[in-house]
Tab-separated table of C-alpha atoms in Angstrom:
chain	number	residue	atom	x	y	z
G	436	MET	CA	0.000	0.000	0.000
G	437	ASP	CA	1.330	3.413	-0.897
G	438	GLN	CA	-0.148	5.358	1.992
G	439	LEU	CA	-1.699	4.178	5.207
G	440	PHE	CA	-3.988	7.101	5.804
G	441	ASP	CA	-6.298	9.266	3.798
G	442	ALA	CA	-4.947	12.715	4.577
G	443	GLY	CA	-7.242	14.614	2.290
G	444	GLY	CA	-8.169	18.227	2.792
G	445	GLY	CA	-11.355	17.575	4.705
G	446	GLU	CA	-15.004	16.748	4.193
G	447	PRO	CA	-17.033	18.344	1.392
G	448	GLY	CA	-18.168	21.805	2.345
G	449	ARG	CA	-15.567	22.186	5.096
G	450	SER	CA	-12.684	24.592	5.019
G	451	THR	CA	-9.194	23.207	5.330
G	452	SER	CA	-8.731	24.980	8.660
G	453	THR	CA	-11.923	23.415	10.036
G	454	ALA	CA	-10.888	19.948	8.888
G	455	SER	CA	-7.412	20.302	10.347
G	456	ALA	CA	-8.944	21.218	13.691
G	457	ARG	CA	-10.256	17.666	14.016
G	458	PRO	CA	-8.158	15.173	16.017
G	459	LEU	CA	-5.287	13.679	14.044
G	460	ALA	CA	-6.631	10.141	14.518
G	461	THR	CA	-9.906	11.221	12.894
G	462	ARG	CA	-8.237	13.037	10.015
G	463	LEU	CA	-6.003	10.064	9.246
G	464	ARG	CA	-8.533	7.294	9.790
G	465	PRO	CA	-7.993	4.380	7.345
G	466	GLN	CA	-10.534	4.261	4.543
G	467	SER	CA	-10.018	0.664	3.390
G	468	LEU	CA	-8.758	-2.655	4.703
G	469	ASP	CA	-5.495	-2.211	2.861
G	470	GLU	CA	-4.783	0.850	5.010
G	471	VAL	CA	-5.526	-0.893	8.329
G	472	VAL	CA	-2.572	-1.836	10.505
G	473	GLY	CA	-2.830	-4.742	12.926
G	474	GLN	CA	-5.678	-7.190	13.666
G	475	GLU	CA	-4.247	-9.742	11.250
G	476	HIS	CA	-6.030	-12.503	13.185
G	477	LEU	CA	-9.341	-11.012	11.995
G	478	LEU	CA	-8.428	-9.338	8.719
G	479	GLY	CA	-5.752	-11.590	7.250
G	480	GLU	CA	-6.151	-12.769	3.682
G	481	GLY	CA	-8.763	-15.505	3.464
G	482	SER	CA	-10.270	-14.877	6.908
G	483	ALA	CA	-14.054	-15.023	7.137
G	484	LEU	CA	-14.415	-11.360	8.094
G	485	ARG	CA	-12.020	-10.198	5.392
G	486	VAL	CA	-13.853	-12.165	2.704
G	487	ALA	CA	-17.233	-10.858	3.871
G	488	ILE	CA	-15.998	-7.262	3.714
G	489	ASP	CA	-14.259	-7.694	0.354
G	490	GLN	CA	-17.430	-9.162	-1.106
G	491	GLY	CA	-19.616	-6.418	0.344
G	492	ARG	CA	-21.657	-8.858	2.436
G	493	PRO	CA	-21.848	-7.323	5.912
G	494	HIS	CA	-23.335	-9.192	8.843
G	495	SER	CA	-24.306	-8.096	12.324
G	496	MET	CA	-21.380	-8.222	14.717
G	497	ILE	CA	-20.041	-7.108	18.081
G	498	LEU	CA	-16.526	-5.634	18.000
G	499	TYR	CA	-14.910	-6.172	21.377
G	500	GLY	CA	-11.558	-4.592	22.155
G	501	PRO	CA	-9.618	-1.879	23.973
G	502	PRO	CA	-9.719	1.818	23.033
G	503	GLY	CA	-7.800	2.756	19.919
G	504	SER	CA	-7.776	-0.744	18.443
G	505	GLY	CA	-9.850	0.208	15.394
G	506	LYS	CA	-13.481	-0.639	16.169
G	507	THR	CA	-14.979	2.527	14.661
G	508	THR	CA	-12.640	2.359	11.679
G	509	LEU	CA	-13.629	-1.226	10.959
G	510	ALA	CA	-17.339	-0.391	11.180
G	511	ARG	CA	-16.973	2.434	8.664
G	512	ILE	CA	-14.991	0.231	6.288
G	513	VAL	CA	-17.682	-2.461	6.486
G	514	ALA	CA	-20.374	0.078	5.567
G	515	ALA	CA	-18.335	1.581	2.727
G	516	ALA	CA	-17.501	-1.822	1.239
G	517	ALA	CA	-21.200	-2.732	1.254
G	518	HIS	CA	-22.214	0.620	-0.283
G	519	ALA	CA	-24.534	1.014	2.691
G	520	ALA	CA	-25.688	4.082	4.560
G	521	LEU	CA	-23.930	4.358	7.903
G	522	GLU	CA	-25.823	5.421	11.002
G	523	GLU	CA	-23.662	6.090	14.067
G	524	LEU	CA	-24.788	6.479	17.648
G	525	SER	CA	-23.079	6.277	21.018
G	526	ALA	CA	-24.988	4.447	23.722
G	527	VAL	CA	-23.539	6.934	26.198
G	528	GLU	CA	-25.707	9.716	24.752
G	529	ALA	CA	-28.463	7.973	22.784
G	530	GLY	CA	-31.624	6.255	23.966
G	531	ARG	CA	-34.643	4.516	22.490
G	532	PRO	CA	-35.965	7.651	20.701
G	533	GLU	CA	-32.701	8.070	18.803
G	534	VAL	CA	-32.647	4.377	17.928
G	535	ARG	CA	-36.243	4.573	16.723
G	536	LYS	CA	-35.321	7.414	14.340
G	537	VAL	CA	-32.419	5.378	12.964
G	538	LEU	CA	-34.758	2.454	12.290
G	539	GLU	CA	-37.305	4.723	10.629
G	540	ARG	CA	-34.641	6.036	8.263
G	541	ALA	CA	-33.499	2.477	7.589
G	542	GLN	CA	-37.075	1.505	6.719
G	543	HIS	CA	-37.250	4.354	4.232
G	544	ARG	CA	-33.955	3.286	2.640
G	545	ARG	CA	-35.161	-0.296	2.372
G	546	GLN	CA	-37.945	0.922	0.095
G	547	LEU	CA	-35.206	2.370	-2.114
G	548	ALA	CA	-33.188	-0.883	-1.923
G	549	GLU	CA	-30.429	0.869	0.033
G	550	PRO	CA	-28.960	-1.091	2.967
G	551	THR	CA	-28.207	0.437	6.363
G	552	VAL	CA	-25.322	-0.314	8.716
G	553	PHE	CA	-26.047	0.817	12.258
G	554	PHE	CA	-22.895	1.370	14.327
G	555	LEU	CA	-23.665	1.584	18.036
G	556	ASP	CA	-20.623	2.515	20.084
G	557	GLU	CA	-20.431	1.517	23.765
G	558	ILE	CA	-23.309	-0.900	23.232
G	559	HIS	CA	-22.796	-2.294	26.730
G	560	ARG	CA	-24.168	1.007	28.097
G	561	PHE	CA	-27.643	0.096	26.803
G	562	ASN	CA	-29.809	-1.662	29.366
G	563	LYS	CA	-31.692	-4.871	28.605
G	564	ALA	CA	-34.839	-3.093	27.377
G	565	GLN	CA	-32.825	-0.868	25.050
G	566	GLN	CA	-30.906	-3.825	23.667
G	567	ASP	CA	-34.125	-5.805	23.226
G	568	ALA	CA	-35.510	-2.962	21.102
G	569	LEU	CA	-32.822	-3.739	18.505
G	570	LEU	CA	-33.755	-7.404	18.144
G	571	PRO	CA	-36.561	-7.157	15.546
G	572	ALA	CA	-34.580	-4.857	13.266
G	573	VAL	CA	-31.542	-7.129	13.413
G	574	GLU	CA	-33.539	-10.317	13.023
G	575	GLU	CA	-35.425	-9.177	9.929
G	576	GLY	CA	-32.338	-7.558	8.404
G	577	LEU	CA	-33.631	-4.006	8.507
G	578	VAL	CA	-30.176	-2.957	9.701
G	579	THR	CA	-26.808	-4.603	9.949
G	580	LEU	CA	-25.858	-3.918	13.557
G	581	ILE	CA	-22.235	-3.327	14.489
G	582	GLY	CA	-21.891	-2.882	18.217
G	583	ALA	CA	-18.611	-1.765	19.755
G	584	THR	CA	-17.595	-2.347	23.343
G	585	THR	CA	-14.541	-2.369	25.561
G	586	GLU	CA	-16.306	-4.783	27.931
G	587	ASN	CA	-16.688	-8.520	27.523
G	588	PRO	CA	-19.880	-8.831	25.460
G	589	TYR	CA	-20.708	-12.210	26.970
G	590	PHE	CA	-21.277	-10.399	30.264
G	591	GLU	CA	-22.621	-7.074	29.013
G	592	VAL	CA	-24.770	-7.830	25.943
G	593	ASN	CA	-28.048	-9.747	26.039
G	594	SER	CA	-27.747	-13.363	24.986
G	595	ALA	CA	-30.636	-12.913	22.525
G	596	LEU	CA	-28.749	-10.144	20.743
G	597	LEU	CA	-25.452	-12.029	20.927
G	598	SER	CA	-27.031	-15.019	19.209
G	599	ARG	CA	-27.795	-12.808	16.202
G	600	CYS	CA	-24.309	-11.317	15.999
G	601	GLN	CA	-20.822	-12.586	15.344
G	602	ILE	CA	-18.325	-11.682	18.090
G	603	TYR	CA	-14.930	-10.361	16.971
G	604	GLU	CA	-12.259	-9.577	19.552
G	605	LEU	CA	-9.810	-6.852	18.539
G	606	ARG	CA	-6.436	-6.942	20.238
G	607	PRO	CA	-4.343	-4.013	21.455
G	608	LEU	CA	-2.063	-2.881	18.661
G	609	LEU	CA	1.530	-3.968	18.936
G	610	ALA	CA	4.190	-1.305	19.342
G	611	ALA	CA	5.427	-2.200	15.852
G	612	ASP	CA	1.929	-1.554	14.451
G	613	ILE	CA	1.649	1.814	16.165
G	614	GLU	CA	5.118	2.760	14.932
G	615	ILE	CA	3.938	2.193	11.350
G	616	VAL	CA	0.917	4.416	12.014
G	617	LEU	CA	3.097	7.145	13.522
G	618	ARG	CA	5.694	7.149	10.761
G	619	ARG	CA	3.074	7.412	8.066
G	620	ALA	CA	1.319	10.139	9.989
G	621	ILE	CA	4.623	12.024	10.244
G	622	GLY	CA	5.007	11.773	6.487
G	623	THR	CA	1.468	12.994	5.933
G	624	LEU	CA	2.014	15.934	8.277
G	625	ASP	CA	5.379	16.701	6.678
G	626	ALA	CA	6.840	16.747	10.187
G	627	ALA	CA	10.243	15.691	11.533
G	628	ALA	CA	10.691	13.199	14.360
G	629	ASP	CA	13.621	11.413	15.959
G	630	ASP	CA	13.574	7.620	15.866
G	631	ASP	CA	13.775	7.241	19.643
G	632	ALA	CA	10.796	9.581	20.038
G	633	VAL	CA	8.672	7.544	17.640
G	634	GLU	CA	9.691	4.307	19.337
G	635	PHE	CA	8.868	5.801	22.729
G	636	LEU	CA	5.380	6.917	21.659
G	637	ALA	CA	4.686	3.540	20.063
G	638	ALA	CA	5.836	1.586	23.104
G	639	ARG	CA	4.119	3.748	25.693
G	640	ALA	CA	0.721	4.176	24.015
G	641	GLY	CA	-0.563	0.954	25.579
G	642	GLY	CA	-1.738	-0.471	22.268
G	643	ASP	CA	-3.919	2.592	21.604
G	644	ALA	CA	-3.215	4.223	18.230
G	645	ARG	CA	-5.446	7.168	19.112
G	646	THR	CA	-3.337	7.979	22.172
G	647	ALA	CA	-0.127	7.793	20.159
G	648	LEU	CA	-1.454	10.028	17.375
G	649	ALA	CA	-2.823	12.590	19.828
G	650	ALA	CA	0.572	12.804	21.540
G	651	LEU	CA	2.344	13.079	18.192
G	652	ASP	CA	0.024	15.869	17.074
G	653	LEU	CA	0.568	17.778	20.307
G	654	ALA	CA	4.339	17.347	20.069
G	655	VAL	CA	4.369	18.655	16.490
G	656	GLN	CA	2.214	21.656	17.375
G	657	THR	CA	4.156	22.615	20.499
G	658	HIS	CA	7.727	21.648	19.635
G	659	GLY	CA	7.943	21.450	15.863
G	660	ARG	CA	10.479	18.636	15.651
G	661	VAL	CA	9.438	15.601	17.703
G	662	THR	CA	12.363	14.746	19.978
G	663	LEU	CA	12.295	12.325	22.880
G	664	ASP	CA	11.826	15.237	25.287
G	665	ALA	CA	8.945	16.530	23.182
G	666	ALA	CA	7.359	13.080	23.078
G	667	GLU	CA	7.687	12.728	26.846
G	668	ASP	CA	6.140	16.148	27.335
G	669	ALA	CA	3.239	15.354	25.009
G	670	LEU	CA	2.540	11.930	26.514
G	671	GLN	CA	3.338	13.059	30.069
G	672	ARG	CA	5.331	9.908	30.691
G	673	ARG	CA	9.060	9.638	31.148
G	674	ALA	CA	11.034	7.405	28.820
G	675	LEU	CA	12.814	4.582	30.582
G	676	THR	CA	16.331	3.536	29.696
G	677	TYR	CA	15.416	0.000	28.790
G	678	ASP	CA	16.448	-2.001	25.735
G	679	LYS	CA	14.399	-5.160	25.396
G	680	THR	CA	17.317	-6.929	23.745
G	681	GLY	CA	20.142	-5.334	25.750
G	682	ASP	CA	21.702	-5.159	29.186
G	683	ARG	CA	18.825	-3.371	30.943
G	684	HIS	CA	16.433	-6.077	29.776
G	685	TYR	CA	18.555	-8.826	31.322
G	686	ASP	CA	19.559	-6.774	34.357
G	687	THR	CA	15.949	-5.984	35.238
G	688	ILE	CA	14.582	-9.500	34.868
G	689	SER	CA	17.591	-10.744	36.845
G	690	ALA	CA	16.790	-8.247	39.593
G	691	TRP	CA	13.132	-9.338	39.585
G	692	ILE	CA	14.092	-13.005	39.921
G	693	LYS	CA	16.524	-12.332	42.766
G	694	ALA	CA	14.128	-10.003	44.579
G	695	THR	CA	11.322	-12.563	44.343
G	696	ARG	CA	13.619	-15.408	45.346
G	697	GLY	CA	14.662	-13.183	48.280
G	698	SER	CA	11.020	-12.990	49.446
G	699	ASP	CA	10.692	-9.203	49.057
G	700	PRO	CA	7.293	-8.448	47.482
G	701	ASP	CA	7.944	-4.707	47.286
G	702	ALA	CA	11.169	-5.158	45.323
G	703	SER	CA	9.492	-7.774	43.153
G	704	LEU	CA	6.649	-5.382	42.342
G	705	TYR	CA	9.057	-2.540	41.651
G	706	TYR	CA	11.031	-4.452	39.025
G	707	LEU	CA	7.776	-5.794	37.584
G	708	ALA	CA	6.564	-2.180	37.256
G	709	VAL	CA	9.822	-1.154	35.561
G	710	MET	CA	9.384	-3.883	32.961
G	711	LEU	CA	5.726	-3.084	32.326
G	712	GLU	CA	6.344	0.663	32.049
G	713	ALA	CA	9.197	0.010	29.625
G	714	GLY	CA	6.961	-2.024	27.341
G	715	GLU	CA	8.368	-5.456	28.146
G	716	ASP	CA	6.449	-8.372	26.641
G	717	PRO	CA	4.195	-9.572	29.498
G	718	ARG	CA	4.423	-13.123	28.181
G	719	PHE	CA	8.178	-13.048	28.804
G	720	ILE	CA	7.560	-11.976	32.400
G	721	ALA	CA	4.943	-14.693	32.866
G	722	ARG	CA	7.324	-17.351	31.552
G	723	ARG	CA	9.945	-16.314	34.101
G	724	MET	CA	7.307	-16.572	36.844
G	725	VAL	CA	6.479	-20.131	35.833
G	726	ILE	CA	10.174	-21.041	35.898
G	727	LEU	CA	10.723	-19.435	39.292
G	728	ALA	CA	7.686	-21.214	40.743
G	729	SER	CA	9.390	-24.572	40.214
G	730	GLU	CA	13.032	-23.574	40.441
G	731	ASP	CA	12.880	-21.498	43.624
G	732	VAL	CA	9.606	-22.381	45.361
G	733	GLY	CA	9.130	-25.970	44.284
G	734	ASN	CA	7.392	-28.352	46.654
G	735	ALA	CA	7.751	-25.977	49.572
G	736	ASP	CA	4.495	-24.618	48.118
G	737	PRO	CA	3.253	-26.671	45.138
G	738	GLY	CA	0.443	-24.157	44.630
G	739	ALA	CA	2.953	-21.570	43.446
G	740	LEU	CA	3.251	-23.289	40.089
G	741	SER	CA	-0.535	-23.215	39.662
G	742	VAL	CA	-0.587	-19.484	40.447
G	743	ALA	CA	2.209	-18.758	37.960
G	744	VAL	CA	0.653	-20.863	35.203
G	745	ALA	CA	-2.724	-19.207	35.806
G	746	ALA	CA	-1.068	-15.777	35.533
G	747	ALA	CA	0.556	-16.792	32.248
G	748	HIS	CA	-2.798	-17.998	30.942
G	749	ALA	CA	-4.493	-14.773	32.063
G	750	VAL	CA	-1.895	-12.674	30.236
G	751	GLU	CA	-2.470	-14.651	27.036
G	752	HIS	CA	-6.231	-14.340	27.437
G	753	VAL	CA	-6.694	-10.682	28.360
G	754	GLY	CA	-3.366	-9.030	27.462
G	755	LEU	CA	-2.441	-5.639	28.862
G	756	PRO	CA	-3.354	-3.494	30.673
G	757	GLU	CA	-5.645	-5.884	32.603
G	758	GLY	CA	-3.041	-8.640	32.617
G	759	GLN	CA	-0.917	-6.565	34.983
G	760	TYR	CA	-3.192	-7.572	37.863
G	761	ALA	CA	-2.515	-11.260	37.351
G	762	LEU	CA	1.218	-10.575	37.091
G	763	ALA	CA	1.173	-8.520	40.299
G	764	GLN	CA	-0.819	-11.197	42.125
G	765	ALA	CA	1.658	-13.869	41.044
G	766	ALA	CA	4.673	-11.717	41.939
G	767	ILE	CA	3.376	-11.179	45.472
G	768	TYR	CA	2.481	-14.849	45.935
G	769	LEU	CA	5.851	-16.064	44.657
G	770	SER	CA	7.688	-13.563	46.849
G	771	LEU	CA	5.953	-14.656	50.042
G	772	ALA	CA	5.904	-18.386	49.307
G	773	PRO	CA	8.375	-20.566	51.221
G	774	LYS	CA	11.381	-21.322	49.055
G	775	SER	CA	13.022	-24.599	48.070
G	776	ASN	CA	15.410	-25.408	45.253
G	777	ALA	CA	15.367	-29.126	46.105
G	778	ALA	CA	13.595	-30.073	42.861
G	779	GLY	CA	16.203	-28.227	40.804
G	780	ARG	CA	19.067	-29.770	42.744
G	781	ALA	CA	17.505	-33.215	42.410
G	782	ILE	CA	17.106	-33.164	38.627
G	783	GLY	CA	20.555	-31.610	38.307
G	784	ALA	CA	22.111	-34.427	40.343
G	785	ALA	CA	20.233	-37.095	38.382
G	786	ARG	CA	21.296	-35.672	35.024
G	787	ALA	CA	24.886	-35.311	36.174
G	788	HIS	CA	24.878	-39.000	37.166
G	789	VAL	CA	23.535	-40.004	33.756
G	790	ARG	CA	26.101	-37.878	31.951
G	791	GLU	CA	28.941	-39.367	33.981
G	792	HIS	CA	27.856	-43.018	34.088
G	793	GLY	CA	25.525	-43.349	31.110
G	794	ALA	CA	21.916	-44.491	31.080
G	795	GLN	CA	21.539	-47.953	32.596
G	796	PRO	CA	18.650	-50.195	31.461
G	797	PRO	CA	15.803	-50.645	33.950
G	798	PRO	CA	15.564	-53.984	35.752
G	799	PRO	CA	13.721	-56.548	33.575
G	800	TYR	CA	10.661	-56.599	35.863
G	801	LEU	CA	10.176	-52.856	35.235
G	802	GLN	CA	10.457	-53.100	31.455
G	803	SER	CA	7.426	-53.163	29.185
G	804	ALA	CA	5.586	-56.425	28.789
G	805	ALA	CA	3.003	-55.028	26.371
G	806	TYR	CA	4.097	-56.950	23.274
G	807	PRO	CA	4.086	-60.619	22.168
G	808	GLY	CA	7.098	-62.531	23.379
G	809	ALA	CA	7.930	-60.068	26.154
G	810	ALA	CA	7.351	-62.654	28.865
G	811	ALA	CA	9.643	-65.121	27.135
G	812	LEU	CA	12.356	-62.476	27.389
G	813	GLY	CA	11.650	-61.966	31.073
G	814	ARG	CA	10.173	-58.515	30.565
G	815	GLY	CA	7.794	-57.548	33.378
G	816	VAL	CA	8.142	-60.897	35.085
G	817	GLY	CA	8.295	-60.590	38.869
G	818	TYR	CA	7.023	-57.007	39.088
G	819	GLU	CA	5.410	-56.271	42.451
G	820	TYR	CA	2.276	-54.167	42.012
G	821	PRO	CA	2.220	-51.748	44.995
G	822	HIS	CA	-1.574	-51.559	45.128
G	823	ASP	CA	-1.725	-55.287	45.886
G	824	LEU	CA	0.267	-54.726	49.081
G	825	PRO	CA	-1.264	-53.597	52.402
G	826	SER	CA	1.042	-50.606	52.689
G	827	GLN	CA	0.943	-49.897	48.924
G	828	VAL	CA	4.726	-49.705	49.114
G	829	SER	CA	7.011	-52.400	47.698
G	830	GLY	CA	10.537	-53.069	48.806
G	831	GLN	CA	11.501	-54.055	45.267
G	832	GLU	CA	14.511	-52.184	43.875
G	833	LEU	CA	13.395	-49.670	41.272
G	834	LEU	CA	16.757	-48.313	40.137
G	835	PRO	CA	19.007	-50.092	37.620
G	836	ASP	CA	21.910	-52.265	38.697
G	837	GLY	CA	24.853	-50.055	39.549
G	838	VAL	CA	22.596	-47.138	40.487
G	839	ALA	CA	20.800	-48.795	43.406
G	840	GLY	CA	21.033	-46.750	46.558
G	841	ALA	CA	21.679	-43.440	44.778
G	842	ARG	CA	20.037	-40.405	46.363
G	843	PHE	CA	19.181	-37.393	44.212
G	844	TYR	CA	16.329	-35.717	46.097
G	845	SER	CA	17.077	-34.152	49.455
G	846	PRO	CA	14.121	-32.108	50.777
G	847	GLY	CA	14.961	-28.989	52.751
G	848	GLU	CA	13.539	-27.482	55.910
G	849	THR	CA	10.692	-25.832	53.982
G	850	GLU	CA	9.573	-29.247	52.671
G	851	ALA	CA	9.051	-30.820	56.085
G	852	ALA	CA	5.932	-32.767	55.080
G	853	LEU	CA	7.641	-34.259	52.053
G	854	ARG	CA	10.744	-35.076	54.087
G	855	ALA	CA	8.641	-36.957	56.646
G	856	ARG	CA	6.809	-38.829	53.904
G	857	LEU	CA	10.081	-39.740	52.188
G	858	GLU	CA	11.519	-41.131	55.426
G	859	GLU	CA	8.324	-43.136	55.990
G	860	VAL	CA	8.468	-44.595	52.482
G	861	ARG	CA	12.141	-45.495	52.762
G	862	ARG	CA	11.545	-47.301	56.053
G	863	ALA	CA	8.660	-49.237	54.484
G	864	ARG	CA	10.906	-50.208	51.584
G	865	GLY	CA	13.673	-51.305	53.949
G	866	GLN	CA	16.027	-48.540	52.893
G	867	SER	CA	18.208	-46.328	55.012
G	868	SER	CA	17.405	-42.622	55.106
């Protein structure tokens, strides 16, 4: 595509000065799918929504996503591709009388064989009665409804209306997407901007293209050239010295790990905040939490792994900014959990033994007997099934010859229950502690 935005001189009948007074995000709103940046999961070539738009066959839908992710833009593109009249209302300001007027105009257009797309922003603000009033018009195809919401529609939109609409979840734009938007906007405005300023605005906009463009516009108007200082001033956030592929990246995650391992929730939260404010990938942080839950907490608190995995799942499911709550919850839990590295030491000792001595074959009675002729080879013969024994513990040796008696796992003071159980099992198996 040659140009991301339509930067024309304004709407018909408007002066250039009046048009330029509109917000930059409005002036540079994409006019076609080819100009849209991001949302490839919905608009990629061959996707159902993309094909429907390209073929001019709109259907009723709910667009669910954070501010600045392109919900209004997508609704307008759908209407334009279908050559349909577009009616726009915000549920914050409109009520049933305004909706009734929209439907009356749609009825008039139907007589002229002209379709109507009804874009209702903040649809979750309508109460049940107001949402129910839309049902007949949607069901009979009087209008193609496109509702937009920042709230989960499965909680905020009536099930009857949901059943008549397709749900599309828009994701926060990536920093790389917003950087494309900013650079093309800079070209359209014939402005000058430093690379670090553009990168800062893209990273700190929180996935919201509108926020980034508003800050860029303000920086251009007040400073002329957009430097990092100008970008900070416009966005009212300070740039952090943080390179996601450099020393500060590794230093900060190292500090977070050591602070959490050291059981200091305040330090853990501080370094977590540094990473989030710097635009670190939350999935990277969540992965480190999962690792720490096993490496440094282990069986001193087995629930720590569940908390970390749940936080990682939450981040994947909701993204930022809401995902920060799950990360903070996990950071606090991991910090205050009792610590044990016994599991890490145990697997390290076992692997070191294998590397030094090689992998010995299991005793024949432990080998698989699930194939013809296995018994003739002695496979599985003589295996003692623990559940057939009163104590459900067998004294049969379970390590290979030459490895018998090796000890890899040594529970620490914070794994007292496991240590007691291990001693009990070893006594039952006739082994020394």
